mmCIF file of C-alpha atoms in Angstrom:
data_model
loop_
_atom_site.group_PDB
_atom_site.id
_atom_site.type_symbol
_atom_site.label_atom_id
_atom_site.label_comp_id
_atom_site.label_asym_id
_atom_site.label_seq_id
_atom_site.Cartn_x
_atom_site.Cartn_y
_atom_site.Cartn_z
ATOM 1 C CA MET O 1 -21.993 -5.791 11.283
ATOM 2 C CA GLU O 2 -19.615 -2.901 11.857
ATOM 3 C CA LYS O 3 -20.545 0.183 9.995
ATOM 4 C CA ASN O 4 -17.260 1.968 9.724
ATOM 5 C CA TYR O 5 -15.103 -0.826 8.702
ATOM 6 C CA THR O 6 -12.083 1.319 7.964
ATOM 7 C CA GLU O 7 -11.822 2.523 11.758
ATOM 8 C CA LEU O 8 -12.068 -1.039 12.522
ATOM 9 C CA ASN O 9 -9.118 -1.852 10.185
ATOM 10 C CA SER O 10 -7.232 0.774 11.630
ATOM 11 C CA THR O 11 -7.439 -0.153 15.106
ATOM 12 C CA THR O 12 -6.593 -3.803 13.745
ATOM 13 C CA ILE O 13 -3.389 -2.500 12.076
ATOM 14 C CA ASP O 14 -2.423 -0.727 15.297
ATOM 15 C CA LYS O 15 -2.660 -4.070 16.918
ATOM 16 C CA TRP O 16 -0.716 -5.837 14.371
ATOM 17 C CA VAL O 17 2.005 -3.302 14.703
ATOM 18 C CA GLU O 18 2.131 -3.765 18.473
ATOM 19 C CA GLU O 19 2.578 -7.380 17.713
ATOM 20 C CA GLY O 20 5.511 -7.162 15.398
ATOM 21 C CA TRP O 21 3.657 -7.010 12.101
ATOM 22 C CA GLU O 22 6.428 -7.362 9.265
ATOM 23 C CA TRP O 23 4.917 -4.255 7.445
ATOM 24 C CA GLY O 24 5.274 -2.145 10.523
ATOM 25 C CA GLN O 25 8.696 -2.744 11.409
ATOM 26 C CA PRO O 26 10.765 0.667 10.448
ATOM 27 C CA ILE O 27 14.120 0.518 8.762
ATOM 28 C CA SER O 28 17.346 0.705 10.685
ATOM 29 C CA SER O 29 19.891 3.675 10.750
ATOM 30 C CA GLU O 30 22.303 1.398 8.682
ATOM 31 C CA VAL O 31 19.623 0.790 6.060
ATOM 32 C CA PHE O 32 19.062 4.784 5.959
ATOM 33 C CA GLN O 33 22.571 5.393 5.660
ATOM 34 C CA LYS O 34 23.022 3.284 2.824
ATOM 35 C CA ALA O 35 20.029 4.680 1.053
ATOM 36 C CA LYS O 36 21.981 8.149 1.238
ATOM 37 C CA ASN O 37 24.930 6.479 -0.300
ATOM 38 C CA GLY O 38 22.813 5.102 -3.363
ATOM 39 C CA GLU O 39 22.340 1.733 -2.118
ATOM 40 C CA TRP O 40 18.630 1.121 -1.538
ATOM 41 C CA PHE O 41 15.379 -0.746 -2.622
ATOM 42 C CA VAL O 42 11.789 -0.557 -1.628
ATOM 43 C CA LEU O 43 8.892 -2.902 -1.958
ATOM 44 C CA LEU O 44 5.254 -2.537 -3.243
ATOM 45 C CA THR O 45 4.488 -6.329 -2.762
ATOM 46 C CA PRO O 46 5.984 -8.981 -0.540
ATOM 47 C CA THR O 47 9.536 -9.917 -2.022
ATOM 48 C CA LYS O 48 10.437 -8.254 -5.505
ATOM 49 C CA PRO O 49 12.136 -4.823 -5.285
ATOM 50 C CA VAL O 50 10.358 -2.043 -7.260
ATOM 51 C CA PRO O 51 12.562 -1.409 -10.439
ATOM 52 C CA LYS O 52 14.798 1.820 -10.019
ATOM 53 C CA GLU O 53 13.570 2.919 -13.618
ATOM 54 C CA TRP O 54 9.932 3.231 -12.170
ATOM 55 C CA PHE O 55 10.944 6.242 -10.289
ATOM 56 C CA CYS O 56 11.175 9.966 -11.017
ATOM 57 C CA ASP O 57 14.313 11.836 -10.169
ATOM 58 C CA MET O 58 13.943 11.831 -6.451
ATOM 59 C CA LYS O 59 15.739 14.799 -5.582
ATOM 60 C CA ASN O 60 13.375 17.225 -4.436
ATOM 61 C CA ALA O 61 10.527 15.445 -6.008
ATOM 62 C CA GLU O 62 7.052 15.558 -4.045
ATOM 63 C CA ILE O 63 6.192 12.193 -3.074
ATOM 64 C CA LEU O 64 2.908 10.962 -1.341
ATOM 65 C CA GLY O 65 2.976 7.642 0.303
ATOM 66 C CA LEU O 66 -0.564 6.521 0.198
ATOM 67 C CA ALA O 67 -1.420 4.071 3.236
ATOM 68 C CA SER O 68 2.291 3.518 3.008
ATOM 69 C CA GLY O 69 3.227 4.431 6.999
ATOM 70 C CA GLY O 70 5.378 2.260 9.027
ATOM 71 C CA GLY O 71 8.897 3.850 8.545
ATOM 72 C CA GLN O 72 9.865 1.407 5.420
ATOM 73 C CA GLN O 73 9.564 3.471 2.156
ATOM 74 C CA MET O 74 9.437 7.055 3.042
ATOM 75 C CA PRO O 75 12.482 7.195 5.000
ATOM 76 C CA ILE O 76 14.365 5.702 1.947
ATOM 77 C CA PHE O 77 12.767 8.405 -0.418
ATOM 78 C CA SER O 78 13.759 11.002 2.232
ATOM 79 C CA ALA O 79 17.363 10.063 2.140
ATOM 80 C CA LEU O 80 17.338 10.117 -1.702
ATOM 81 C CA GLY O 81 16.386 13.922 -1.373
ATOM 82 C CA ALA O 82 12.635 13.773 -1.743
ATOM 83 C CA LYS O 83 10.075 15.762 -0.028
ATOM 84 C CA CYS O 84 7.707 13.230 1.675
ATOM 85 C CA THR O 85 4.168 13.070 2.637
ATOM 86 C CA VAL O 86 2.633 10.141 4.058
ATOM 87 C CA LEU O 87 -1.000 9.436 4.414
ATOM 88 C CA ASP O 88 -2.073 6.513 6.704
ATOM 89 C CA TYR O 89 -5.467 5.662 8.969
ATOM 90 C CA SER O 90 -3.143 3.717 11.519
ATOM 91 C CA GLU O 91 -1.854 5.961 14.196
ATOM 92 C CA LYS O 92 0.929 3.539 15.010
ATOM 93 C CA GLN O 93 2.312 3.365 11.308
ATOM 94 C CA LEU O 94 2.320 7.100 11.409
ATOM 95 C CA ALA O 95 4.141 7.189 14.655
ATOM 96 C CA SER O 96 6.975 5.082 13.083
ATOM 97 C CA GLU O 97 7.178 7.632 10.470
ATOM 98 C CA LYS O 98 7.690 10.458 12.883
ATOM 99 C CA GLU O 99 10.037 8.432 14.913
ATOM 100 C CA ILE O 100 12.368 7.468 12.138
ATOM 101 C CA ALA O 101 12.304 11.260 10.851
ATOM 102 C CA LYS O 102 13.330 12.525 14.126
ATOM 103 C CA ARG O 103 16.087 9.880 14.443
ATOM 104 C CA GLU O 104 17.384 10.661 11.030
ATOM 105 C CA ASN O 105 16.848 14.249 11.295
ATOM 106 C CA TYR O 106 14.684 15.057 8.117
ATOM 107 C CA GLU O 107 11.104 16.588 7.767
ATOM 108 C CA ILE O 108 7.940 14.633 6.774
ATOM 109 C CA GLU O 109 4.480 15.408 6.765
ATOM 110 C CA THR O 110 2.257 12.958 8.357
ATOM 111 C CA VAL O 111 -1.509 12.885 7.816
ATOM 112 C CA ARG O 112 -3.980 10.699 9.308
ATOM 113 C CA ALA O 113 -7.104 10.134 6.867
ATOM 114 C CA ASP O 114 -9.217 7.562 5.569
ATOM 115 C CA MET O 115 -8.444 7.062 1.706
ATOM 116 C CA THR O 116 -11.956 5.941 1.041
ATOM 117 C CA LYS O 117 -12.744 9.902 1.472
ATOM 118 C CA PRO O 118 -11.416 12.533 -0.946
ATOM 119 C CA LEU O 119 -7.792 13.106 -0.229
ATOM 120 C CA PRO O 120 -6.842 16.223 1.891
ATOM 121 C CA PHE O 121 -4.475 17.572 -0.860
ATOM 122 C CA GLU O 122 -4.532 20.251 -3.711
ATOM 123 C CA ASP O 123 -5.134 19.380 -7.276
ATOM 124 C CA GLU O 124 -1.576 18.473 -8.953
ATOM 125 C CA SER O 125 0.328 18.437 -5.816
ATOM 126 C CA PHE O 126 2.677 15.302 -6.200
ATOM 127 C CA ASP O 127 5.343 14.210 -8.660
ATOM 128 C CA LEU O 128 4.848 10.515 -7.359
ATOM 129 C CA ILE O 129 2.630 8.407 -5.388
ATOM 130 C CA PHE O 130 3.834 5.213 -3.753
ATOM 131 C CA HIS O 131 0.728 3.102 -2.735
ATOM 132 C CA PRO O 132 2.004 -0.478 -1.499
ATOM 133 C CA VAL O 133 -0.462 -3.282 -0.976
ATOM 134 C CA SER O 134 -3.167 -1.959 1.107
ATOM 135 C CA ASN O 135 -6.533 -1.358 -0.959
ATOM 136 C CA CYS O 136 -7.393 -4.686 -0.156
ATOM 137 C CA TYR O 137 -8.712 -3.050 3.291
ATOM 138 C CA VAL O 138 -10.949 -0.961 1.130
ATOM 139 C CA GLU O 139 -14.329 -1.992 -0.463
ATOM 140 C CA ASP O 140 -14.289 0.355 -3.566
ATOM 141 C CA VAL O 141 -11.065 1.106 -5.102
ATOM 142 C CA LEU O 142 -12.177 3.342 -8.021
ATOM 143 C CA PRO O 143 -12.524 6.868 -6.290
ATOM 144 C CA ILE O 144 -9.084 6.032 -4.686
ATOM 145 C CA TRP O 145 -7.647 5.874 -8.322
ATOM 146 C CA LYS O 146 -9.484 9.007 -9.356
ATOM 147 C CA GLU O 147 -8.321 10.910 -6.478
ATOM 148 C CA CYS O 148 -4.660 9.705 -7.350
ATOM 149 C CA TYR O 149 -5.245 11.043 -10.722
ATOM 150 C CA ARG O 150 -6.418 14.349 -9.358
ATOM 151 C CA VAL O 151 -3.495 15.107 -6.768
ATOM 152 C CA LEU O 152 -0.824 13.917 -9.304
ATOM 153 C CA LYS O 153 0.799 16.605 -11.466
ATOM 154 C CA LYS O 154 0.775 16.085 -15.251
ATOM 155 C CA GLY O 155 3.299 13.353 -16.003
ATOM 156 C CA GLY O 156 3.203 12.206 -12.533
ATOM 157 C CA ILE O 157 3.813 8.493 -11.541
ATOM 158 C CA LEU O 158 1.458 6.155 -9.564
ATOM 159 C CA LEU O 159 3.301 3.149 -8.363
ATOM 160 C CA ALA O 160 0.848 0.556 -6.640
ATOM 161 C CA GLY O 161 1.011 -2.815 -4.973
ATOM 162 C CA LEU O 162 -2.175 -5.001 -5.632
ATOM 163 C CA ASP O 163 -3.497 -8.239 -4.478
ATOM 164 C CA ASN O 164 -5.067 -10.450 -7.228
ATOM 165 C CA GLY O 165 -7.687 -11.955 -4.991
ATOM 166 C CA VAL O 166 -6.133 -15.675 -4.958
ATOM 167 C CA ASN O 167 -5.142 -15.495 -1.130
ATOM 168 C CA TYR O 168 -8.895 -14.985 -0.223
ATOM 169 C CA ILE O 169 -10.165 -18.201 -1.899
ATOM 170 C CA PHE O 170 -8.209 -20.193 0.254
ATOM 171 C CA ASP O 171 -7.957 -21.583 3.777
ATOM 172 C CA GLU O 172 -5.183 -20.396 6.253
ATOM 173 C CA ASP O 173 -3.037 -23.457 5.519
ATOM 174 C CA GLU O 174 -3.252 -22.310 1.624
ATOM 175 C CA THR O 175 -4.369 -26.167 0.942
ATOM 176 C CA THR O 176 -8.243 -25.953 0.269
ATOM 177 C CA VAL O 177 -10.402 -23.586 -1.532
ATOM 178 C CA THR O 178 -12.890 -22.383 0.909
ATOM 179 C CA ASN O 179 -14.224 -19.152 -0.264
ATOM 180 C CA LYS O 180 -15.864 -17.681 -3.576
ATOM 181 C CA LEU O 181 -14.618 -14.354 -4.976
ATOM 182 C CA PRO O 182 -15.231 -11.842 -4.784
ATOM 183 C CA PHE O 183 -14.265 -11.731 -0.842
ATOM 184 C CA ASN O 184 -16.430 -9.040 0.989
ATOM 185 C CA PRO O 185 -17.262 -9.747 4.752
ATOM 186 C CA LEU O 186 -19.678 -6.529 4.403
ATOM 187 C CA LYS O 187 -22.048 -8.761 2.210
ATOM 188 C CA ASP O 188 -21.586 -12.007 3.996
ATOM 189 C CA LYS O 189 -22.573 -12.020 7.817
ATOM 190 C CA GLU O 190 -20.790 -15.444 8.339
ATOM 191 C CA LEU O 191 -17.628 -14.155 6.518
ATOM 192 C CA TYR O 192 -17.592 -11.073 8.611
ATOM 193 C CA GLU O 193 -17.553 -13.158 11.936
ATOM 194 C CA VAL O 194 -14.975 -15.426 10.822
ATOM 195 C CA CYS O 195 -12.914 -12.322 10.050
ATOM 196 C CA MET O 196 -13.606 -11.017 13.491
ATOM 197 C CA LYS O 197 -12.772 -14.162 15.335
ATOM 198 C CA ASN O 198 -9.589 -14.463 13.396
ATOM 199 C CA ASP O 199 -8.350 -10.896 13.777
ATOM 200 C CA TRP O 200 -7.925 -10.304 10.194
ATOM 201 C CA GLY O 201 -9.659 -7.012 9.668
ATOM 202 C CA ILE O 202 -12.145 -6.543 7.147
ATOM 203 C CA GLN O 203 -10.487 -7.519 3.741
ATOM 204 C CA PHE O 204 -11.703 -7.406 0.275
ATOM 205 C CA SER O 205 -10.618 -9.208 -2.994
ATOM 206 C CA HIS O 206 -10.467 -6.797 -6.159
ATOM 207 C CA SER O 207 -10.700 -7.821 -9.873
ATOM 208 C CA ILE O 208 -8.179 -6.771 -12.554
ATOM 209 C CA GLU O 209 -11.202 -4.736 -13.938
ATOM 210 C CA GLU O 210 -11.245 -2.606 -10.635
ATOM 211 C CA GLN O 211 -7.448 -2.633 -10.096
ATOM 212 C CA ILE O 212 -6.012 -1.898 -13.789
ATOM 213 C CA GLY O 213 -9.174 -1.009 -15.216
ATOM 214 C CA GLY O 214 -9.984 1.352 -12.479
ATOM 215 C CA GLN O 215 -6.648 3.090 -13.186
ATOM 216 C CA LEU O 216 -7.190 3.222 -16.691
ATOM 217 C CA GLN O 217 -10.843 4.474 -15.991
ATOM 218 C CA ALA O 218 -9.345 7.197 -13.828
ATOM 219 C CA GLY O 219 -7.322 8.458 -16.824
ATOM 220 C CA PHE O 220 -3.901 6.877 -16.045
ATOM 221 C CA MET O 221 -1.587 5.209 -18.905
ATOM 222 C CA LEU O 222 -0.243 1.774 -17.523
ATOM 223 C CA THR O 223 3.305 1.547 -18.436
ATOM 224 C CA ASP O 224 4.741 -1.511 -16.748
ATOM 225 C CA ILE O 225 3.590 -4.435 -14.501
ATOM 226 C CA PHE O 226 4.947 -7.192 -12.546
ATOM 227 C CA GLN O 227 3.873 -10.086 -10.376
ATOM 228 C CA ASP O 228 4.908 -11.314 -6.973
ATOM 229 C CA THR O 229 4.291 -14.187 -4.495
ATOM 230 C CA ASN O 230 3.348 -14.308 -0.913
ATOM 231 C CA GLY O 231 7.064 -14.759 0.178
ATOM 232 C CA ALA O 232 6.291 -17.962 2.117
ATOM 233 C CA GLY O 233 3.613 -20.525 2.432
ATOM 234 C CA LYS O 234 2.229 -23.265 0.230
ATOM 235 C CA LEU O 235 1.212 -20.756 -2.764
ATOM 236 C CA HIS O 236 4.682 -19.312 -2.507
ATOM 237 C CA GLU O 237 6.284 -22.805 -2.760
ATOM 238 C CA HIS O 238 4.373 -23.418 -5.947
ATOM 239 C CA ASN O 239 5.476 -19.999 -7.192
ATOM 240 C CA ILE O 240 1.803 -18.947 -7.620
ATOM 241 C CA PRO O 241 1.634 -15.202 -8.053
ATOM 242 C CA THR O 242 -0.781 -13.584 -5.448
ATOM 243 C CA PHE O 243 0.109 -9.949 -5.945
ATOM 244 C CA TYR O 244 1.272 -7.506 -8.633
ATOM 245 C CA ALA O 245 2.548 -3.991 -8.871
ATOM 246 C CA THR O 246 1.850 -1.373 -11.409
ATOM 247 C CA ARG O 247 3.488 1.643 -12.914
ATOM 248 C CA ALA O 248 0.823 4.263 -14.412
ATOM 249 C CA VAL O 249 1.461 7.917 -15.451
ATOM 250 C CA LYS O 250 -1.011 10.751 -15.499
ATOM 251 C CA LYS O 251 -1.347 11.708 -19.160
#
């Protein structure tokens, strides 16, 4: 089995971006200009916009986009006057961020780093962390929550998009239950080979204890939550939630 699964996921996502992956398509100039005029929304999960009241005052706010490359959210925050830093392990996702920043003439700090390692930032650096669905590419999420807590200022906000594991139990048609939870290809050779063959990257299911429990264990106070669907497919057609988003605050 591949030892450095995060490196493998990075190259897999680069490939998906080249193939037109939905979460690797940067926003247009028109969308950027609308955001400058106060008309905007961003996603943590596939379909539901994040409530505006979840955010801090964005003018001059220090924002970290954690595994949030792709030119979809950071340009919006920059248009609103925030000072943005984006950390991602995909070169292609970071390239999109640089491209949009150049096109729209704003500054952004791009950092290529593996979020399973300590984040390369000082304590209490950010007012808000925006972390869309992405920790499904990481085996152990608790260290990430602890690092988020460390780099946020007191009173800082963590907005996270999370997978609830349901997607991992079904086949690709979303009609037959084929897998057990937890879904962990690093502990199942056959599953690993299926993931490689299907170009899924190495993904992991996470329990509510790991996701919300992990945030609480790191010291966060949960202030709000919503559920979301895949946006398409059988589970979506039956309105089965497969994702959720959380708002938590550093006490």
